[in-house]
PDB file of C-alpha atoms and ligand atoms in Angstrom:
ATOM      1  CA  UNK A   1     125.233  -6.485  24.009  1.00  0.00           C
ATOM      2  CA  UNK A   2     122.323  -4.912  22.086  1.00  0.00           C
ATOM      3  CA  UNK A   3     122.479  -1.144  21.877  1.00  0.00           C
ATOM      4  CA  UNK A   4     119.488   1.173  21.780  1.00  0.00           C
ATOM      5  CA  UNK A   5     119.233   4.808  20.713  1.00  0.00           C
ATOM      6  CA  UNK A   6     116.454   6.888  22.240  1.00  0.00           C
ATOM      7  CA  UNK A   7     114.892   9.720  20.211  1.00  0.00           C
ATOM      8  CA  UNK A   8     112.857  12.201  22.224  1.00  0.00           C
ATOM      9  CA  UNK A   9     111.567  15.738  21.744  1.00  0.00           C
ATOM     10  CA  UNK A  10     109.958  16.645  25.033  1.00  0.00           C
ATOM     11  CA  UNK A  11     109.884  16.086  28.769  1.00  0.00           C
ATOM     12  CA  UNK A  12     111.773  12.817  28.642  1.00  0.00           C
ATOM     13  CA  UNK A  13     109.977  11.013  31.457  1.00  0.00           C
ATOM     14  CA  UNK A  14     109.696   7.819  29.393  1.00  0.00           C
ATOM     15  CA  UNK A  15     113.353   8.103  28.421  1.00  0.00           C
ATOM     16  CA  UNK A  16     114.191   8.384  32.127  1.00  0.00           C
ATOM     17  CA  UNK A  17     112.158   5.263  32.944  1.00  0.00           C
ATOM     18  CA  UNK A  18     113.868   3.385  30.093  1.00  0.00           C
ATOM     19  CA  UNK A  19     117.359   4.474  31.196  1.00  0.00           C
ATOM     20  CA  UNK A  20     116.586   3.417  34.774  1.00  0.00           C
ATOM     21  CA  UNK A  21     115.314   0.026  33.596  1.00  0.00           C
ATOM     22  CA  UNK A  22     118.365  -0.736  31.433  1.00  0.00           C
ATOM     23  CA  UNK A  23     120.964   0.756  33.785  1.00  0.00           C
ATOM     24  CA  UNK A  24     123.471  -2.097  34.355  1.00  0.00           C
ATOM     25  CA  UNK A  25     121.345  -4.485  32.280  1.00  0.00           C
ATOM     26  CA  UNK A  26     123.392  -7.551  31.286  1.00  0.00           C
ATOM     27  CA  UNK A  27     122.537  -7.533  27.569  1.00  0.00           C
ATOM     28  CA  UNK A  28     120.796  -4.271  26.605  1.00  0.00           C
ATOM     29  CA  UNK A  29     122.342  -0.823  26.807  1.00  0.00           C
ATOM     30  CA  UNK A  30     121.185   2.693  25.957  1.00  0.00           C
ATOM     31  CA  UNK A  31     124.032   3.757  23.692  1.00  0.00           C
ATOM     32  CA  UNK A  32     122.858   7.145  22.442  1.00  0.00           C
ATOM     33  CA  UNK A  33     120.173   9.757  23.072  1.00  0.00           C
ATOM     34  CA  UNK A  34     119.128  12.021  20.230  1.00  0.00           C
ATOM     35  CA  UNK A  35     116.764  14.958  20.294  1.00  0.00           C
ATOM     36  CA  UNK A  36     115.538  17.617  17.886  1.00  0.00           C
ATOM     37  CA  UNK A  37     114.928  20.049  20.753  1.00  0.00           C
ATOM     38  CA  UNK A  38     117.804  21.883  22.485  1.00  0.00           C
ATOM     39  CA  UNK A  39     115.551  22.370  25.552  1.00  0.00           C
ATOM     40  CA  UNK A  40     114.372  18.754  25.771  1.00  0.00           C
ATOM     41  CA  UNK A  41     114.221  17.241  29.253  1.00  0.00           C
ATOM     42  CA  UNK A  42     115.888  14.174  27.835  1.00  0.00           C
ATOM     43  CA  UNK A  43     119.204  16.046  27.807  1.00  0.00           C
ATOM     44  CA  UNK A  44     119.315  15.989  31.595  1.00  0.00           C
ATOM     45  CA  UNK A  45     118.384  12.292  31.532  1.00  0.00           C
ATOM     46  CA  UNK A  46     121.394  11.681  29.268  1.00  0.00           C
ATOM     47  CA  UNK A  47     123.522  13.675  31.674  1.00  0.00           C
ATOM     48  CA  UNK A  48     122.325  11.733  34.719  1.00  0.00           C
ATOM     49  CA  UNK A  49     122.974   8.370  33.084  1.00  0.00           C
ATOM     50  CA  UNK A  50     126.204   9.453  31.321  1.00  0.00           C
ATOM     51  CA  UNK A  51     124.823   8.552  27.913  1.00  0.00           C
ATOM     52  CA  UNK A  52     126.229  10.240  24.801  1.00  0.00           C
ATOM     53  CA  UNK A  53     123.734  12.720  23.404  1.00  0.00           C
ATOM     54  CA  UNK A  54     123.260  14.969  20.413  1.00  0.00           C
ATOM     55  CA  UNK A  55     120.821  17.721  19.501  1.00  0.00           C
ATOM     56  CA  UNK A  56     120.083  17.275  15.814  1.00  0.00           C
ATOM     57  CA  UNK A  57     119.239  20.275  13.691  1.00  0.00           C
ATOM     58  CA  UNK A  58     116.985  19.987  10.650  1.00  0.00           C
ATOM     59  CA  UNK A  59     119.861  19.506   8.219  1.00  0.00           C
ATOM     60  CA  UNK A  60     121.345  16.717  10.316  1.00  0.00           C
ATOM     61  CA  UNK A  61     117.962  15.003  10.806  1.00  0.00           C
ATOM     62  CA  UNK A  62     117.324  14.961   7.080  1.00  0.00           C
ATOM     63  CA  UNK A  63     120.794  13.839   6.082  1.00  0.00           C
ATOM     64  CA  UNK A  64     120.665  10.070   5.763  1.00  0.00           C
ATOM     65  CA  UNK A  65     124.402   9.515   5.585  1.00  0.00           C
ATOM     66  CA  UNK A  66     125.004  11.745   8.611  1.00  0.00           C
ATOM     67  CA  UNK A  67     122.334  10.170  10.828  1.00  0.00           C
ATOM     68  CA  UNK A  68     122.906   6.572   9.731  1.00  0.00           C
ATOM     69  CA  UNK A  69     126.646   7.185  10.150  1.00  0.00           C
ATOM     70  CA  UNK A  70     126.034   8.376  13.711  1.00  0.00           C
ATOM     71  CA  UNK A  71     123.864   5.337  14.552  1.00  0.00           C
ATOM     72  CA  UNK A  72     126.503   3.115  13.008  1.00  0.00           C
ATOM     73  CA  UNK A  73     129.317   4.804  14.911  1.00  0.00           C
ATOM     74  CA  UNK A  74     127.524   4.047  18.192  1.00  0.00           C
ATOM     75  CA  UNK A  75     126.681   0.506  16.997  1.00  0.00           C
ATOM     76  CA  UNK A  76     122.962   1.059  17.484  1.00  0.00           C
ATOM     77  CA  UNK A  77     120.769  -2.016  16.910  1.00  0.00           C
ATOM     78  CA  UNK A  78     117.340  -0.563  17.803  1.00  0.00           C
ATOM     79  CA  UNK A  79     115.808   2.914  17.766  1.00  0.00           C
ATOM     80  CA  UNK A  80     113.360   3.757  20.537  1.00  0.00           C
ATOM     81  CA  UNK A  81     111.044   6.736  20.116  1.00  0.00           C
ATOM     82  CA  UNK A  82     109.938   8.256  23.408  1.00  0.00           C
ATOM     83  CA  UNK A  83     107.894  11.339  22.675  1.00  0.00           C
ATOM     84  CA  UNK A  84     109.639  12.092  19.374  1.00  0.00           C
ATOM     85  CA  UNK A  85     107.314  14.292  17.370  1.00  0.00           C
ATOM     86  CA  UNK A  86     108.858  14.241  13.880  1.00  0.00           C
ATOM     87  CA  UNK A  87     107.933  11.695  11.226  1.00  0.00           C
ATOM     88  CA  UNK A  88     110.667   9.079  10.791  1.00  0.00           C
ATOM     89  CA  UNK A  89     112.054   9.228   7.234  1.00  0.00           C
ATOM     90  CA  UNK A  90     111.758   6.225   4.953  1.00  0.00           C
ATOM     91  CA  UNK A  91     115.520   5.700   4.719  1.00  0.00           C
ATOM     92  CA  UNK A  92     115.729   5.301   8.497  1.00  0.00           C
ATOM     93  CA  UNK A  93     112.811   2.858   8.525  1.00  0.00           C
ATOM     94  CA  UNK A  94     114.483   0.850   5.765  1.00  0.00           C
ATOM     95  CA  UNK A  95     117.844   0.839   7.541  1.00  0.00           C
ATOM     96  CA  UNK A  96     116.218  -0.296  10.812  1.00  0.00           C
ATOM     97  CA  UNK A  97     113.426  -2.440   9.388  1.00  0.00           C
ATOM     98  CA  UNK A  98     111.168  -3.600  12.247  1.00  0.00           C
ATOM     99  CA  UNK A  99     113.690  -2.286  14.758  1.00  0.00           C
ATOM    100  CA  UNK A 100     112.130   1.088  15.532  1.00  0.00           C
ATOM    101  CA  UNK A 101     109.587   1.223  18.361  1.00  0.00           C
ATOM    102  CA  UNK A 102     107.262   4.004  19.419  1.00  0.00           C
ATOM    103  CA  UNK A 103     104.986   4.554  22.385  1.00  0.00           C
ATOM    104  CA  UNK A 104     101.601   6.204  22.026  1.00  0.00           C
ATOM    105  CA  UNK A 105      99.346   7.289  24.905  1.00  0.00           C
ATOM    106  CA  UNK A 106      96.120   5.691  23.640  1.00  0.00           C
ATOM    107  CA  UNK A 107      94.808   2.333  22.597  1.00  0.00           C
ATOM    108  CA  UNK A 108      95.717   2.461  18.920  1.00  0.00           C
ATOM    109  CA  UNK A 109      94.238   2.411  16.336  1.00  0.00           C
ATOM    110  CA  UNK A 110      92.049   4.825  18.294  1.00  0.00           C
ATOM    111  CA  UNK A 111      93.309   8.379  18.763  1.00  0.00           C
ATOM    112  CA  UNK A 112      96.445   8.120  16.640  1.00  0.00           C
ATOM    113  CA  UNK A 113      97.725   9.873  13.527  1.00  0.00           C
ATOM    114  CA  UNK A 114      99.075  13.291  12.675  1.00  0.00           C
ATOM    115  CA  UNK A 115      98.245  15.919  15.292  1.00  0.00           C
ATOM    116  CA  UNK A 116      97.299  13.291  17.856  1.00  0.00           C
ATOM    117  CA  UNK A 117      99.934  13.783  20.509  1.00  0.00           C
ATOM    118  CA  UNK A 118     100.067  14.882  24.136  1.00  0.00           C
ATOM    119  CA  UNK A 119      96.895  16.408  25.530  1.00  0.00           C
ATOM    120  CA  UNK A 120      95.166  16.268  22.118  1.00  0.00           C
ATOM    121  CA  UNK A 121      94.936  12.512  22.599  1.00  0.00           C
ATOM    122  CA  UNK A 122      93.596  12.613  26.147  1.00  0.00           C
ATOM    123  CA  UNK A 123      91.129  15.416  25.369  1.00  0.00           C
ATOM    124  CA  UNK A 124      89.719  13.370  22.461  1.00  0.00           C
ATOM    125  CA  UNK A 125      89.404  10.334  24.742  1.00  0.00           C
ATOM    126  CA  UNK A 126      87.557  12.501  27.277  1.00  0.00           C
ATOM    127  CA  UNK A 127      85.318  14.139  24.642  1.00  0.00           C
ATOM    128  CA  UNK A 128      84.269  10.723  23.380  1.00  0.00           C
ATOM    129  CA  UNK A 129      83.433   9.602  26.924  1.00  0.00           C
ATOM    130  CA  UNK A 130      85.639   6.527  26.630  1.00  0.00           C
ATOM    131  CA  UNK A 131      85.472   4.190  29.616  1.00  0.00           C
ATOM    132  CA  UNK A 132      88.937   2.780  28.993  1.00  0.00           C
ATOM    133  CA  UNK A 133      92.242   4.131  27.705  1.00  0.00           C
ATOM    134  CA  UNK A 134      95.841   3.000  27.830  1.00  0.00           C
ATOM    135  CA  UNK A 135      99.149   2.904  26.021  1.00  0.00           C
ATOM    136  CA  UNK A 136     100.404   1.205  22.895  1.00  0.00           C
ATOM    137  CA  UNK A 137     103.884   0.143  21.853  1.00  0.00           C
ATOM    138  CA  UNK A 138     104.176  -0.355  18.112  1.00  0.00           C
ATOM    139  CA  UNK A 139     106.656  -0.734  15.291  1.00  0.00           C
ATOM    140  CA  UNK A 140     107.233   2.427  13.309  1.00  0.00           C
ATOM    141  CA  UNK A 141     106.386   2.692   9.636  1.00  0.00           C
ATOM    142  CA  UNK A 142     106.074   5.673   7.310  1.00  0.00           C
ATOM    143  CA  UNK A 143     102.744   6.790   8.729  1.00  0.00           C
ATOM    144  CA  UNK A 144     102.186   8.227  12.207  1.00  0.00           C
ATOM    145  CA  UNK A 145     101.058   5.562  14.715  1.00  0.00           C
ATOM    146  CA  UNK A 146     100.161   2.892  12.146  1.00  0.00           C
ATOM    147  CA  UNK A 147     102.874   0.241  12.530  1.00  0.00           C
ATOM    148  CA  UNK A 148     102.268  -3.218  13.940  1.00  0.00           C
ATOM    149  CA  UNK A 149     101.164  -3.186  17.570  1.00  0.00           C
ATOM    150  CA  UNK A 150     103.389  -5.226  19.860  1.00  0.00           C
ATOM    151  CA  UNK A 151     102.026  -4.347  23.310  1.00  0.00           C
ATOM    152  CA  UNK A 152      99.080  -2.581  24.942  1.00  0.00           C
ATOM    153  CA  UNK A 153      98.121  -1.913  28.564  1.00  0.00           C
ATOM    154  CA  UNK A 154      94.737  -0.542  29.545  1.00  0.00           C
ATOM    155  CA  UNK A 155      93.293   1.451  32.403  1.00  0.00           C
ATOM    156  CA  UNK A 156      89.631   2.032  33.256  1.00  0.00           C
ATOM    157  CA  UNK A 157      88.377   5.621  33.186  1.00  0.00           C
ATOM    158  CA  UNK A 158      85.584   7.197  35.168  1.00  0.00           C
ATOM    159  CA  UNK A 159      83.356  10.053  33.952  1.00  0.00           C
ATOM    160  CA  UNK A 160      84.665  12.442  36.608  1.00  0.00           C
ATOM    161  CA  UNK A 161      88.267  12.187  35.342  1.00  0.00           C
ATOM    162  CA  UNK A 162      89.585  15.258  33.527  1.00  0.00           C
ATOM    163  CA  UNK A 163      91.834  14.942  30.489  1.00  0.00           C
ATOM    164  CA  UNK A 164      94.735  15.782  32.830  1.00  0.00           C
ATOM    165  CA  UNK A 165      93.771  12.910  35.141  1.00  0.00           C
ATOM    166  CA  UNK A 166      93.642  10.604  32.120  1.00  0.00           C
ATOM    167  CA  UNK A 167      97.072  11.784  30.945  1.00  0.00           C
ATOM    168  CA  UNK A 168      98.597  11.162  34.395  1.00  0.00           C
ATOM    169  CA  UNK A 169      97.057   7.702  34.651  1.00  0.00           C
ATOM    170  CA  UNK A 170      98.234   6.672  31.188  1.00  0.00           C
ATOM    171  CA  UNK A 171     101.732   8.046  31.817  1.00  0.00           C
ATOM    172  CA  UNK A 172     102.069   5.775  34.856  1.00  0.00           C
ATOM    173  CA  UNK A 173     101.302   2.816  32.574  1.00  0.00           C
ATOM    174  CA  UNK A 174     103.829   4.056  30.021  1.00  0.00           C
ATOM    175  CA  UNK A 175     106.606   4.254  32.603  1.00  0.00           C
ATOM    176  CA  UNK A 176     105.721   0.824  33.935  1.00  0.00           C
ATOM    177  CA  UNK A 177     105.434  -1.076  30.665  1.00  0.00           C
ATOM    178  CA  UNK A 178     107.440   0.538  27.849  1.00  0.00           C
ATOM    179  CA  UNK A 179     110.812  -0.744  29.081  1.00  0.00           C
ATOM    180  CA  UNK A 180     109.414  -4.214  29.680  1.00  0.00           C
ATOM    181  CA  UNK A 181     107.924  -4.302  26.175  1.00  0.00           C
ATOM    182  CA  UNK A 182     111.240  -3.108  24.695  1.00  0.00           C
ATOM    183  CA  UNK A 183     113.177  -5.731  26.635  1.00  0.00           C
ATOM    184  CA  UNK A 184     110.897  -8.565  25.493  1.00  0.00           C
ATOM    185  CA  UNK A 185     111.002  -7.347  21.892  1.00  0.00           C
ATOM    186  CA  UNK A 186     114.799  -7.032  21.780  1.00  0.00           C
ATOM    187  CA  UNK A 187     115.335 -10.367  23.504  1.00  0.00           C
ATOM    188  CA  UNK A 188     112.940 -12.118  21.127  1.00  0.00           C
ATOM    189  CA  UNK A 189     115.060 -11.010  18.135  1.00  0.00           C
ATOM    190  CA  UNK A 190     118.337 -12.315  19.534  1.00  0.00           C
TER     191      UNK A 190
HETATM  192  C1  GRF B   1     104.223  10.099  26.023  1.00  0.00           C
HETATM  193  O1  GRF B   1     102.891  10.268  26.401  1.00  0.00           O
HETATM  194  C2  GRF B   1     104.319   9.163  24.856  1.00  0.00           C
HETATM  195  O2  GRF B   1     103.313   8.203  24.821  1.00  0.00           O
HETATM  196  C3  GRF B   1     104.184  10.063  23.675  1.00  0.00           C
HETATM  197  O3  GRF B   1     104.851  11.248  24.061  1.00  0.00           O
HETATM  198  C4  GRF B   1     104.817  11.389  25.472  1.00  0.00           C
HETATM  199  C5  GRF B   1     106.220  11.635  25.922  1.00  0.00           C
HETATM  200  O4  GRF B   1     106.279  11.977  27.275  1.00  0.00           O
HETATM  201  N1  GRF B   1     104.690   9.474  22.469  1.00  0.00           N
HETATM  202  P1  GRF B   1     107.692  12.090  27.974  1.00  0.00           P
HETATM  203  O5  GRF B   1     108.511  13.093  27.181  1.00  0.00           O
HETATM  204  O6  GRF B   1     108.309  10.745  27.953  1.00  0.00           O
HETATM  205  O7  GRF B   1     107.408  12.576  29.357  1.00  0.00           O
END
């Protein structure tokens, strides 16, 4: 059994889709959900799926022996970011080399980097009159949104779409494909 930890800061809709996908999966399990936000929606996801969860404060997040100890205790093999807004420290990247995935709501390398999250991304896509957008799953390195891309899905845009329409359309793709991309990635490393 491969065990995944989800890190999320916000609404948690991707975390919910991932938990649904891997619920009763024969070889992949969500073993732990971590958040930096005591009000994160992901806490109710953890509750619904009976997954151990922890809200990490700043001291805990920056303490390598604490956090790596926690991941070790829950026998975590892969770390899945699902709307986690903090930069992942180098010691965590080194400990989980090429085993940390992130999802981004644009076709990277476009519209990524520091400050490019949530509606900032979709507004920039709209402002640039893009005719296509989508989602990217990538490996995490020390820079925001720059790790190796492992999966992308696209959607056409029309000029009458607002940034909110774009966000909704891309989120549907995220829910549909992130779990599948995770599953393929984890299975390929077996
Ligand atoms: C998603 O758009 C994801 O691509 C980005 O953060 C958002 C998280 O949304 N990294 P949710 O919390 O999963 O609803």
